[in-house]
Coordinates of C-alpha atoms in Angstrom, one line a residue:
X1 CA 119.8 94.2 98.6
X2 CA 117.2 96.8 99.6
X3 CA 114.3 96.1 100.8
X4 CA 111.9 93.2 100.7
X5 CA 111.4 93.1 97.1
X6 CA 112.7 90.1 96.3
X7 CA 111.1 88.7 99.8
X8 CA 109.7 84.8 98.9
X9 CA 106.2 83.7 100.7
X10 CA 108.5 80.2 102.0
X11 CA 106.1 78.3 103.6
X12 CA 106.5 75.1 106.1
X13 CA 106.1 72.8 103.0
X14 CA 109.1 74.7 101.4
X15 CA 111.0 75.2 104.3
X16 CA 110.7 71.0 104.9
X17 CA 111.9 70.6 100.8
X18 CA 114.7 72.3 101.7
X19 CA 115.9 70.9 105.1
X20 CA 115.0 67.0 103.3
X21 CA 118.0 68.0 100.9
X22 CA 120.1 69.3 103.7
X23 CA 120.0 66.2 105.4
X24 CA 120.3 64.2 102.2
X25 CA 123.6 65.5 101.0
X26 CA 125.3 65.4 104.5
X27 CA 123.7 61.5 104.3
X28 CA 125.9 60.7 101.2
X29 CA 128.6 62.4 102.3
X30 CA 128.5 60.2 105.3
X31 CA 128.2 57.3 103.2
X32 CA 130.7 58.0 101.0
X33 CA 133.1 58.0 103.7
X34 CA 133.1 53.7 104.3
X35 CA 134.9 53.3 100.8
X36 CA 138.1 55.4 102.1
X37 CA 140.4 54.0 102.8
X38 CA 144.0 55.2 100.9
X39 CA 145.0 58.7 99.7
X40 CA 143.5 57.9 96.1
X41 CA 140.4 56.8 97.6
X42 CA 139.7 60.3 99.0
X43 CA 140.8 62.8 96.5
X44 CA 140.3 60.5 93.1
X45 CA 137.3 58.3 94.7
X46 CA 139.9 55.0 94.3
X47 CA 139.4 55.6 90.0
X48 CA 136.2 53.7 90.3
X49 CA 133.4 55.1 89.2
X50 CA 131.4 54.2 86.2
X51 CA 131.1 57.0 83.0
X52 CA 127.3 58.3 83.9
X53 CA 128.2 59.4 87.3
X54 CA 131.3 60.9 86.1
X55 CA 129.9 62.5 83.3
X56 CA 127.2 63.5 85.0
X57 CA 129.1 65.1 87.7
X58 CA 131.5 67.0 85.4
X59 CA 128.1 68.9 84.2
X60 CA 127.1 69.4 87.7
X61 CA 130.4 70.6 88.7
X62 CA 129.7 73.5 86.2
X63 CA 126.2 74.3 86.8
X64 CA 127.4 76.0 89.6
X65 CA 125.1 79.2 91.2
X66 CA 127.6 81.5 89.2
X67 CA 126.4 79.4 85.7
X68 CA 123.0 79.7 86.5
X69 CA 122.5 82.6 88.2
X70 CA 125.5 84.5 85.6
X71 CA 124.2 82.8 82.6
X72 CA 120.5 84.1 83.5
X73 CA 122.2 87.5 83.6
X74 CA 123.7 87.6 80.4
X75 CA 120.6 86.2 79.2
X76 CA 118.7 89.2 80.3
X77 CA 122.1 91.6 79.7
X78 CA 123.0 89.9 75.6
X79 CA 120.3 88.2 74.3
X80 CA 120.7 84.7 72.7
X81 CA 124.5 85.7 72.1
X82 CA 124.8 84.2 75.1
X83 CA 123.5 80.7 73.8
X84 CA 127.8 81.3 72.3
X85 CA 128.9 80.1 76.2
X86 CA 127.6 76.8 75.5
X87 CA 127.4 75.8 71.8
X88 CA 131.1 76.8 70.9
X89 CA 132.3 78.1 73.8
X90 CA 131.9 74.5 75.8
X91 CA 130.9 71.5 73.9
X92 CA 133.4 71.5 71.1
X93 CA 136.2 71.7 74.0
X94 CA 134.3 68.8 75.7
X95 CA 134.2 66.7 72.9
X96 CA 138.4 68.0 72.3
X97 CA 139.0 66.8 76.3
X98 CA 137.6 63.3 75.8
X99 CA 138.6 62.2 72.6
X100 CA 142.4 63.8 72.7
X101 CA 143.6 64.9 75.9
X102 CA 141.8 62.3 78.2
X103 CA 144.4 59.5 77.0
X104 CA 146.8 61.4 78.7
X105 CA 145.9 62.5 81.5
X106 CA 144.3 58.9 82.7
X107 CA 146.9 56.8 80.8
X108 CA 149.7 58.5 82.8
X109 CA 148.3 58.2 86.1
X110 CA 149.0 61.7 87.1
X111 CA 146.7 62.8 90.0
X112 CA 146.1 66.0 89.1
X113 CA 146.9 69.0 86.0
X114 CA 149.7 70.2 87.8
X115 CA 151.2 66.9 88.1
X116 CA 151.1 66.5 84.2
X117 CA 153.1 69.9 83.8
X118 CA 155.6 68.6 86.3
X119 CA 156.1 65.4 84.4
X120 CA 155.8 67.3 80.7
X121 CA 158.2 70.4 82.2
X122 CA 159.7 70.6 85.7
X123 CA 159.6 71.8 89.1
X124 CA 158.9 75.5 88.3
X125 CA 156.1 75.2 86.1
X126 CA 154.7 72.9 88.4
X127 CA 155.0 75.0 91.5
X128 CA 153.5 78.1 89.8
X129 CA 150.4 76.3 88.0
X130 CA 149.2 74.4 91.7
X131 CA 149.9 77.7 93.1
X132 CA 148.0 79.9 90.7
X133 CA 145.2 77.0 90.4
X134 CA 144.8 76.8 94.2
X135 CA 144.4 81.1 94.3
X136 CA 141.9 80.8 91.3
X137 CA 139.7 77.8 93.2
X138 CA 139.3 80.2 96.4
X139 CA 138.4 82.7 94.2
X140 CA 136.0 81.0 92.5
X141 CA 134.8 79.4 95.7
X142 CA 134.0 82.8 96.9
X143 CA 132.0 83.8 93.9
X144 CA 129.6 80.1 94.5
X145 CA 129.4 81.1 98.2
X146 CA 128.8 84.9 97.9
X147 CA 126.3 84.2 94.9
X148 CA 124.3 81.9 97.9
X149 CA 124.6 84.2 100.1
X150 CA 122.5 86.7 98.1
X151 CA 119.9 84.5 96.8
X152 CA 119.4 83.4 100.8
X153 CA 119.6 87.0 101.9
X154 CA 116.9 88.5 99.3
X155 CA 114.6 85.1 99.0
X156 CA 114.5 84.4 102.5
X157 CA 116.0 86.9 104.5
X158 CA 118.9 85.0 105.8
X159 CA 121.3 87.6 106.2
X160 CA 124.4 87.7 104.0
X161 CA 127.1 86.1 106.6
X162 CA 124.8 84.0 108.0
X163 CA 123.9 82.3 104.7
X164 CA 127.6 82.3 103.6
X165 CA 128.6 80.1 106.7
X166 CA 125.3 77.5 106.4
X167 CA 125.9 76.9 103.2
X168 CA 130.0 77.0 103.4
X169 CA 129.6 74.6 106.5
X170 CA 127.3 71.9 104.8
X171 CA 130.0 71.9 101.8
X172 CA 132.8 71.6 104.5
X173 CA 130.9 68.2 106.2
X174 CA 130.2 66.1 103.1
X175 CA 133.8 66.8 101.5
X176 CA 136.1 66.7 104.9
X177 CA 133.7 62.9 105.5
X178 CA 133.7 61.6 102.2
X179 CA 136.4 63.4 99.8
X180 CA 135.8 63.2 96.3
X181 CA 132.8 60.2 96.1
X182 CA 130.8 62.4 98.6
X183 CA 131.3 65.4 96.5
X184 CA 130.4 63.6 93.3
X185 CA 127.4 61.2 93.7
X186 CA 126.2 64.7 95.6
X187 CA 126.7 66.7 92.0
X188 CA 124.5 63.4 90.2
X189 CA 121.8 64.3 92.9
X190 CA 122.5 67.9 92.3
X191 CA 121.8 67.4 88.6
X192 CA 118.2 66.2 88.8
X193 CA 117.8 68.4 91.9
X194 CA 118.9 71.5 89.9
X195 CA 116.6 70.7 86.3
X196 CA 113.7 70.2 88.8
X197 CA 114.2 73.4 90.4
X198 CA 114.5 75.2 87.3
X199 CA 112.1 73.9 84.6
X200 CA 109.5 75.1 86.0
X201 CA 110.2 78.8 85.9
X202 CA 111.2 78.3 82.2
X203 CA 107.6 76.4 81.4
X204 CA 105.5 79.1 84.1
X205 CA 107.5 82.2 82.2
X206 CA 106.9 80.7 78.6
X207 CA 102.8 80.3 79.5
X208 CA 102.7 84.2 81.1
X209 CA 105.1 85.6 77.9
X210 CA 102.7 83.5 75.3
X211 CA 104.8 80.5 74.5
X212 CA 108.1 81.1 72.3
X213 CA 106.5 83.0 69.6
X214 CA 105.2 85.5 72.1
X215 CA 108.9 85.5 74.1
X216 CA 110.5 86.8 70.4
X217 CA 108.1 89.4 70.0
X218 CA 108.1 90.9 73.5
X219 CA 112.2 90.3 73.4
X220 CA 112.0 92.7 69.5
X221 CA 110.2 95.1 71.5
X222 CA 112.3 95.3 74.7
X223 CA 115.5 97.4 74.3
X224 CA 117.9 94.4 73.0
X225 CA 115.6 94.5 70.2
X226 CA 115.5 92.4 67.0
X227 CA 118.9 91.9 67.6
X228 CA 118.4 90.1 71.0
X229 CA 116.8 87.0 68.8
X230 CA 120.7 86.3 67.0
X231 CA 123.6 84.7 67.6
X232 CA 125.7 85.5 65.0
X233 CA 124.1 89.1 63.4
X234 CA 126.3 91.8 63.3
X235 CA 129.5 90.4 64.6
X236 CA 131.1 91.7 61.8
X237 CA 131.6 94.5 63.9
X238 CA 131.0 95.3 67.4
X239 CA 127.7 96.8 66.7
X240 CA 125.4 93.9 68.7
X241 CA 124.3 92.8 72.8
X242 CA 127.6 91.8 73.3
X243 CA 129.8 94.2 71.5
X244 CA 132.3 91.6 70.0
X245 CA 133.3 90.7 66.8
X246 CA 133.1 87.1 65.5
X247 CA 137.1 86.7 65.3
X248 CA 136.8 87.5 69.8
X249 CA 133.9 84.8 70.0
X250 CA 135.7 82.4 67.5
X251 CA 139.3 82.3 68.7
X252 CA 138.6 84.4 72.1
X253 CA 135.9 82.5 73.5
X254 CA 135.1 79.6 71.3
X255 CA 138.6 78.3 71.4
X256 CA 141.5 80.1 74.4
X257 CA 138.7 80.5 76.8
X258 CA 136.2 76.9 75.6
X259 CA 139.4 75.2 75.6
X260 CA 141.2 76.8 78.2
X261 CA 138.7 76.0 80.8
X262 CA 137.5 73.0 80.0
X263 CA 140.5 70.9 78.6
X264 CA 142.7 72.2 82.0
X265 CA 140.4 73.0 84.8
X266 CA 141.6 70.9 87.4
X267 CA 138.0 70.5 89.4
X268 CA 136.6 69.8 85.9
X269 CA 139.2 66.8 84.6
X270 CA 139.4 65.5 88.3
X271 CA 136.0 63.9 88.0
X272 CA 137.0 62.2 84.4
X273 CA 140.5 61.1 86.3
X274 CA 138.0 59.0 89.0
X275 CA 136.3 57.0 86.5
X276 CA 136.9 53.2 86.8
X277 CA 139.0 52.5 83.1
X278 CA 140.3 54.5 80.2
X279 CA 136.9 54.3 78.4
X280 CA 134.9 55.4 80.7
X281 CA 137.3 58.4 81.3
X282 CA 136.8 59.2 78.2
X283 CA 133.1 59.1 77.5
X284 CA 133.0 61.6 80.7
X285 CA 133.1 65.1 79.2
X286 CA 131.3 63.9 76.3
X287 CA 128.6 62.5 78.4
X288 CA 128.5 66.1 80.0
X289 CA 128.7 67.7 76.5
X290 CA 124.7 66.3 75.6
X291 CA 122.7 67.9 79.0
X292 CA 125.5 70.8 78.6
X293 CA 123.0 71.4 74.7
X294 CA 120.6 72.1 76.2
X295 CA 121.2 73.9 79.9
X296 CA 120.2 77.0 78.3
X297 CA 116.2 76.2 78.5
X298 CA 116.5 76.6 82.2
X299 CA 119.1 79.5 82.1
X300 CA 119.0 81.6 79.0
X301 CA 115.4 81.0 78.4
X302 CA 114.4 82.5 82.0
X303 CA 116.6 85.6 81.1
X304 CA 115.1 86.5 78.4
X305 CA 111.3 86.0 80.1
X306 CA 112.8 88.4 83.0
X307 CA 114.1 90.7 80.8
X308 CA 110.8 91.1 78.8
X309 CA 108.4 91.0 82.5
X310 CA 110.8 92.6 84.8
X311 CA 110.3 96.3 84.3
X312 CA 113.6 97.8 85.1
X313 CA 116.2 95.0 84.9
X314 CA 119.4 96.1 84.3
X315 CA 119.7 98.6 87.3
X316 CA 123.3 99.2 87.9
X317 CA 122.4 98.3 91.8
X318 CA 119.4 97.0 94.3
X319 CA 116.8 94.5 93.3
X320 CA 116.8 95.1 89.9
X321 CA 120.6 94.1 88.9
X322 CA 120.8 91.3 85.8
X323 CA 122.4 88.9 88.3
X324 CA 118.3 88.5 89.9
X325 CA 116.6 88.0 87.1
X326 CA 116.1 84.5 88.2
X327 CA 115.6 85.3 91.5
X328 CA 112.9 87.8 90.7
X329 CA 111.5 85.2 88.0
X330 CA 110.9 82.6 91.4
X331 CA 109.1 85.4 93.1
X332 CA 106.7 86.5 90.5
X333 CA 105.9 82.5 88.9
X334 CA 105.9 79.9 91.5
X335 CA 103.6 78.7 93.9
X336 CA 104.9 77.4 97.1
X337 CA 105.7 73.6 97.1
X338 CA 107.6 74.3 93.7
X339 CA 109.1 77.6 95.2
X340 CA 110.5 75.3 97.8
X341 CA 112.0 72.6 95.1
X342 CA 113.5 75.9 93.1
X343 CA 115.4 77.1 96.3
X344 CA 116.5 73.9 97.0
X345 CA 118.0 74.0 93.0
X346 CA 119.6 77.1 93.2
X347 CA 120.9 75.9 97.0
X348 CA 122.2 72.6 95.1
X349 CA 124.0 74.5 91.8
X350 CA 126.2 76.7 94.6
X351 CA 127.1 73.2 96.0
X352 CA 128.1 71.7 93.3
X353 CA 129.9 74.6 92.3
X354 CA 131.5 75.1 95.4
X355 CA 132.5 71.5 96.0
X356 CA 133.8 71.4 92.9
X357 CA 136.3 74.0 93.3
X358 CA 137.3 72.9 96.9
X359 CA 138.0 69.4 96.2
X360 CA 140.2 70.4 93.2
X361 CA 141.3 72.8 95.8
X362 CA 142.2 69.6 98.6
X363 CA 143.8 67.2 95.8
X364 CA 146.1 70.1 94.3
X365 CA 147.1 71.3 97.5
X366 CA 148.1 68.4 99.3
X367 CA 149.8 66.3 96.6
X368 CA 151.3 69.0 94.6
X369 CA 152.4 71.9 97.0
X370 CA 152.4 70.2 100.7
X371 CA 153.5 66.6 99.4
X372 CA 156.1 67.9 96.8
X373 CA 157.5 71.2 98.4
X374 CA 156.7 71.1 102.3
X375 CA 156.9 67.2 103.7
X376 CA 157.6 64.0 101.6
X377 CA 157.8 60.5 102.0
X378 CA 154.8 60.9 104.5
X379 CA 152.2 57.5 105.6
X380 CA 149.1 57.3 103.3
X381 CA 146.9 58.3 105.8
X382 CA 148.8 61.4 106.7
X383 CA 148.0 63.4 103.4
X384 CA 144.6 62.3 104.2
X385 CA 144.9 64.3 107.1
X386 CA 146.3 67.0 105.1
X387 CA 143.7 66.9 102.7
X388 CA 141.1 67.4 105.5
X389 CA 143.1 70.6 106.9
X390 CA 143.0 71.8 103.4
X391 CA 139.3 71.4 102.7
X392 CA 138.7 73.4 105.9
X393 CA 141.4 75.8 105.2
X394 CA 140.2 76.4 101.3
X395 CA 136.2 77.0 102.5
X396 CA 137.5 79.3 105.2
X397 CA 139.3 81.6 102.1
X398 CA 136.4 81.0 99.8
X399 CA 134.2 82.9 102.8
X400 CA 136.1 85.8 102.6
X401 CA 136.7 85.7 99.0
X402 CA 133.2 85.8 98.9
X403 CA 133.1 89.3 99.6
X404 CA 135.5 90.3 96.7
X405 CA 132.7 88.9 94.2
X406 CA 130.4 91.3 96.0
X407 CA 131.6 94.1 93.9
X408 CA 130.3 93.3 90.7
X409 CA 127.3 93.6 89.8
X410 CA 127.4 90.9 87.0
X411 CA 129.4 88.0 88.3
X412 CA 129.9 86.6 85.3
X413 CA 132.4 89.0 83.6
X414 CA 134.2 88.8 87.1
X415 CA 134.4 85.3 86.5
X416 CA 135.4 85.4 83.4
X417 CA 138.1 87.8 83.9
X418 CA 139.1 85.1 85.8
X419 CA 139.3 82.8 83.6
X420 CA 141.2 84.8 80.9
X421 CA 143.6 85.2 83.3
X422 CA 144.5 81.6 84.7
X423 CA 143.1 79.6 82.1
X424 CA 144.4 80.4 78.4
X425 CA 148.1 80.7 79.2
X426 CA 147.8 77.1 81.0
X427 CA 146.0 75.9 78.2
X428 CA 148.1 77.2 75.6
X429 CA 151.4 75.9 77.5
X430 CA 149.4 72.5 77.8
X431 CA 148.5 72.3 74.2
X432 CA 151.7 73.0 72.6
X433 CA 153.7 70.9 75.3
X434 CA 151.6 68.1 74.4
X435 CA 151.7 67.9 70.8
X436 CA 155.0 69.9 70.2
X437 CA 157.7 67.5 71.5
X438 CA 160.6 69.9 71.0
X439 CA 159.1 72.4 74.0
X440 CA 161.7 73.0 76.5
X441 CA 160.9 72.9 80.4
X442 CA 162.3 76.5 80.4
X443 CA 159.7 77.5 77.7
X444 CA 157.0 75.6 79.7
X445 CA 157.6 77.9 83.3
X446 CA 158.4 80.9 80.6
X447 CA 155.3 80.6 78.5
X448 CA 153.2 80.1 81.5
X449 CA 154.7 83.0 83.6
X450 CA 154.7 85.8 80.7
X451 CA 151.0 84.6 79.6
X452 CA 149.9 85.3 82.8
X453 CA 151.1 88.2 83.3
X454 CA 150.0 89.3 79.5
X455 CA 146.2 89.0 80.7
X456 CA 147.1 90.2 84.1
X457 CA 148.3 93.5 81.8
X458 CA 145.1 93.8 79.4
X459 CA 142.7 93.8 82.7
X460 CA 144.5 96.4 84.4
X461 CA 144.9 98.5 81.4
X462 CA 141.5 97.9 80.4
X463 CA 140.1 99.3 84.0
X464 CA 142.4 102.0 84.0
X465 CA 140.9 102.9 80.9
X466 CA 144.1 102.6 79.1
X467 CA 142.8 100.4 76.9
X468 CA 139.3 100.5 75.2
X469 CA 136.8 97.8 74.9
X470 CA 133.1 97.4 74.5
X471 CA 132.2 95.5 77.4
X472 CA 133.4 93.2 80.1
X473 CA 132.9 90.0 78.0
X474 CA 134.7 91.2 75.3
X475 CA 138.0 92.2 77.1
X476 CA 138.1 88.5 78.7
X477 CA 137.8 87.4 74.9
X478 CA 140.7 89.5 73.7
X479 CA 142.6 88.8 77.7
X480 CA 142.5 85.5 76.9
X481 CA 143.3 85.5 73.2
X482 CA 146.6 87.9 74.1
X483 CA 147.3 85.5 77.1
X484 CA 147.7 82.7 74.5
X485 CA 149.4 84.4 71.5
X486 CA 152.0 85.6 73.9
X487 CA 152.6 82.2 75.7
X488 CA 152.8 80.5 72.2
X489 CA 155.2 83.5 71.1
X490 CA 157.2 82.7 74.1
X491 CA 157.3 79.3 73.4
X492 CA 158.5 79.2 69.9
X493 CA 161.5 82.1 70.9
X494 CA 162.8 80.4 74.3
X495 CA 162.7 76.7 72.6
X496 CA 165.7 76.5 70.1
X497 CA 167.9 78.2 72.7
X498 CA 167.3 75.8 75.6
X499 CA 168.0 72.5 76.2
X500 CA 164.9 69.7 75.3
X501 CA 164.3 66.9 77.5
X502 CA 165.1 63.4 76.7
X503 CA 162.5 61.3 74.6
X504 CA 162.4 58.7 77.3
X505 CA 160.9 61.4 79.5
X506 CA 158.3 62.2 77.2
X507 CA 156.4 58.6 76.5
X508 CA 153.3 58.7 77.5
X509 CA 153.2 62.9 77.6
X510 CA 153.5 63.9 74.6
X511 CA 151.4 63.0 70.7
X512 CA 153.3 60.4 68.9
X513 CA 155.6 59.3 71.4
X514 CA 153.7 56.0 72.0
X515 CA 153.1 54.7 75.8
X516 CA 149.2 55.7 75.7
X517 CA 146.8 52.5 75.7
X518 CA 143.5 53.6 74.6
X519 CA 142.6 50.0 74.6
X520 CA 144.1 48.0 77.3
X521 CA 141.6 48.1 80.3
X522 CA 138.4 48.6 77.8
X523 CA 135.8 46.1 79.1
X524 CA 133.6 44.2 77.3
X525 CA 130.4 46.2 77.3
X526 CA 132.8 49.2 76.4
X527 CA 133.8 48.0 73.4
X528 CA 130.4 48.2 71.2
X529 CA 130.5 51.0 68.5
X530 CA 127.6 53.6 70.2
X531 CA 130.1 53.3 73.2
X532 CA 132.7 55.0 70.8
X533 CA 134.2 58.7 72.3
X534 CA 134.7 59.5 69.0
X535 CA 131.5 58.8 67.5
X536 CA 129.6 60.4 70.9
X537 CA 132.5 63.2 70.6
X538 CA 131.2 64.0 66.7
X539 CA 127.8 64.0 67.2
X540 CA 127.7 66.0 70.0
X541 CA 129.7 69.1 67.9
X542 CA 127.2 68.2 65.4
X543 CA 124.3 68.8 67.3
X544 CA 125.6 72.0 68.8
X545 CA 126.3 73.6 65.3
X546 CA 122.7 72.6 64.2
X547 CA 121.5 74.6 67.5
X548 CA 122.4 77.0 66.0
X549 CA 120.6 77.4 62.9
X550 CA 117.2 78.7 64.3
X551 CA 119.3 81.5 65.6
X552 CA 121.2 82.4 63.4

C-alpha cells in the first residue's frame, strides 16, 4: 500500500474495542479446552453440539476476510451479478448438503471427506484427496492471513509481517487449547461480531448515496452502468460486468463450483459432523443457508456505495484496488467507537476464515495422512498431540502462503481458481460415487486424478493466453465445469472395465443401499414438522429464487 491513504483516526476507545475481542476469543478458546478429553473431542468437539451453533458456525466459517473483503470487490468490479455467489451459487448447494448428503456423511461416522472416499473407493483416492485438501487449506489460509495483513497495514499501520503473525498467533492459541469447540463457539461470536462491524457502513453509505433509489441512479451513471443494476441481463452472451454467459453461471458456478464447495469442503461439513444427532446435522447448512440470503447487504451493498463514492476504484494497484473498497468505505463513514467495532469485524471474519481452514487442516491431517500412512494403532491422546503439531505446522504454511495471495490484485478470482481446481473434480467423484453404485475404486482415484489435472490445464492455458476467456471469474466457471465433465467422462469409461466392490461394502455409502437412519437418534423436540430439513431446505431455495426477482 502507498501512502497513508487508507490511514484510520483509531482512537483509545477503538483500540480498547479491539483488544476486549482479543482477549475474548483467546478466553473461549481457553474454555473450550476443559471438555477435551479424547481425539473426537478435539477435532469433532465430542459430536455434541446443538444445530444453531453449528449452523451458525458453518456461515461464519465462510464469512471469512476473503468473502467479505472479495465479495465487496466484485461488488464494486460486477455489479449485482455478484448477488449469483450467493443466491445460486451457495444456498441451493446448502439446502442439497443437508437434506441429501448429510445422511451420509453423519450416519457413517466417518471423521472427515477423505475418510468417506476411503470407505466409498480405496487407499489411493483417499491418499490424494487428504493430500490435495491439506495443500488447498494452507492456501486458503494464506489468502485469510495475507487479506489481514493488509487491512492492519493500510487501517492502522501495522506493518504487513507484523500483522500476519498477531493475527496468525491468536488463531494458533484458541485452536492448539481448545480444537474444534474453541474454534466454533469463536465463529457464533464471530457472527454477531462481524454483522455489527459491517451494518453500519452499509446504513452510513446508503444515507450519504441517498437511500437505495439514489444508490441505482449513481450505480446507471458510474461506468458499470444500467447494466450494474441486473443479474441476469445479457447473459445470453458475454456482453455484461462479468463477461459470462448464463450456461457458465448455471452449470459453472451455480452447480460444479455451489456444489463443489459446499457439499465437499472439508472445513465446511466438519462443523455439521460435530453436531449432537442426525437432525441436528442436518438442519446445519440449512440453518447457514437463511443469514447466507442476505450477507450481501453488508458485502455487495457496500461495493456498490464504494464504487459510486470512491473516485478511482478499480486501479490495477495502490489504494485504489477493488479488494479496499471496504476498507476505504470505513475510512470515509465511520466515527470512531464504530470504526473500532468495524476493525474488530473485519479482524473476526479473517478468524473465522482462517480457523476454519486450519482446523479442517489438523483433523485431515492427523487422521487421514499421519494416522493412516505414517503411525497407526497409536494412544488416543497421542493424535492429540499430533493434531497440536499440525495446527502449528498448518498456520506456519498459511504465513508464508500468505504472500502468494499478494499477487493478485482481486483475491477473489485467486480464490476461486482455487476452487475450480480442488473442488469440482472431488465433488463430481463424490456425487457419482454416491448415487452410482456400479463406480469402481479405480474410477474413483482415476476420475479424481484426470479432473484435477483437467482444471489444472484450462488455468495454465488460460494465463499463457492459450486459451481465451473474458475474465478471471469466468475461466474458474468453465475450469470447474471442464474439471467435472472430464471426471464424469472418466468415470463412465474406466467403470465397465474394472472390477466393482462388493454390495456389503457399500451400505451405508452409497443411495439405495439402505444402512442410513435418518430417524434413529431424532429427539423429541426434533421431530415437530417446522424442525423438518426438508421443509427449511425448500423454503430456503425458495426464498433465494424470489431474491431475485427485483433484480432481474
Amino acid at each position: 500500500m502507498d501512502g497513508d491513504g487508507l490511514r484510520l483516526n483509531m482512537n483509545v476507545l477503538d483500540y480498547g474495542i479491539l483488544a476486549l475481542y482479543f482477549v475474548t476469543v483467546l478466553g473461549v478458546g481457553f474454555a473450550a479446552r476443559r471438555a477435551i478429553r479424547t481425539s473426537v473431542d478435539f477435532f469433532l468437539s465430542g459430536r455434541s453440539l446443538p444445530a444453531w451453533v453449528t449452523g451458525l458456525a458453518f456461515v461464519s466459517a465462510n464469512l471469512g476476510a476473503l468473502e467479505i473483503i472479495g465479495m465487496a470487490a466484485n461488488g464494486a468490479q460486477y455489479g449485482a451479478m455478484t448477488l449469483h455467489y450467493y443466491w445460486i451459487g451457495a444456498v441451493p448447494a446448502m439446502a442439497f448438503l443437508g437434506i441429501v448428503m448429510m445422511p451420509f456423511y453423519y450416519g457413517s461416522k466417518v471423521r472427515s471427506v477423505p475418510e468417506y472416499l476411503r470407505l466409498r473407493f480405496n487407499r489411493p483416492t483417499h491418499l490424494l484427496n487428504a493430500l490435495s485438501f491439506a495443500v488447498a487449506q494452507v492456501l486458503i489460509a494464506g489468502v485469510n492471513l495475507y487479506a489481514l495483513a493488509l487491512i492492519m497495514q493500510a487501517l492502522l499501520g501495522w506493518p504487513l509481517w507484523v500483522a500476519i503473525v498477531i493475527g496468525a498467533l491468536i488463531v494458533l492459541a484458541y485452536i492448539t487449547v481448545g480444537g474444534l469447540s474453541g474454534a466454533i463457539y469463536n465463529e457464533v461470536l464471530q457472527f454477531f461480531v462481524i454483522i455489527a462491524g459491517l451494518l453500519p457502513i452499509t446504513i452510513l453509505g446508503l444515507v450519504k448515496v441517498g437511500g437505495v433509489s439514489g444508490l441505482m441512479d449513481a450505480v446507471r451513471e458510474s461506468k458499470l452502468g444500467e447494466a450494474g443494476l441486473h443479474t441476469w441481463q445479457d447473459t445470453g452472451g458475454t456482453d455484461n460486468p462479468l463477461g459470462a454467459h448464463w450456461i457458465g453461471i448455471v452449470f459453472g458456478l451455480g452447480f460444479v463450483l455451489s456444489f463443489g464447495y459446499w457439499t465437499t469442503n472439508f472445513a465446511e461439513v466438519q462443523r455439521a459432523l460435530s453436531a449432537k444427532n442426525m437432525s441436528a446435522a442436518r438442519r446445519t447448512p440449512i440453518i447457514a443457508a437463511y443469514p447466507k440470503l442476505l450477507i450481501p447487504v453488508v458485502t455487495v451493498i457496500p461495493g456498490l456505495v464504494a464504487l459510486v463514492t470512491v473516485q478511482g476504484l478499480g486501479a490495477e494497484s495502490g489504494d485504489l484496488v477493488y479488494n479496499n473498497a471496504i476498507p476505504l468505505l470505513m475510512r470515509d463513514l465511520l466515527p470512531n467507537g464504530v470504526l473500532g467495532i468495524a476493525v474488530t469485524g473485519l479482524v473476526a471474519s479473517f478468524m473465522a476464515g482462517m480457523a476454519a481452514n486450519v482446523s479442517g487442516f489438523n483433523t485431515v491431517f492427523t487422521y487421514d495422512i499421519w494416522q493412516q500412512y505414517v503411525r497407526r494403532d497409536r494412544p488416543d491422546d497421542y493424535y492429540i498431540r499430533i493434531g497440536r503439531w499440525a495446527t502449528v505446522g498448518g498456520v506456519l504454511v498459511g504465513i508464508g502462503t500468505a504472500f502468494i495471495a499478494a499477487g493478485f490484485s482481486n483475491i477473489m478470482n485467486y480464490i476461486q481458481a482455487l476452487f475450480s481446481l480442488f473442488n469440482a473434480p472431488l465433488f463430481a467423484t463424490f456425487i457419482i460415487g454416491m448415487f452410482w453404485r456400479r463406480m469402481s475404486a479405480a474410477a474413483g482415484f482415476l476420475s479424481l486424478l484426470l479432473g484435477t489435472l483437467a482444471a489444472l490445464a484450462t488455468y495454465l492455458l488460460y494465463k499463457a493466453g492459450v486459451v481465451h476467456f473474458n475474465s478471471d471469474l469466468e475461466e474458474s466457471f468453465w475450469g470447474a465445469g471442464i474439471a467435472f465433465v472430464t471426471a464424469a467422462v472418466v468415470a463412465a469409461v474406466v467403470t465397465p472395465f474394472t472390477a466393482k466392490k462388493q454390495d456389503e461394502d457399500l451400505r451405508g455409502l452409497v443411495y439405495g443401499m439402505g444402512a442410513v437412519d435418518v430417524q434413529g437418534d431424532v429427539l423429541t423436540g426434533d421431530a415437530v414438522w417446522w424442525r423438518s430439513p426438508v421443509l427449511l431446505g425448500l423454503i430456503a431455495v425458495a426464498l433465494s429464487l424470489l431474491l431475485y426477482v427485483p433484480f432481474f
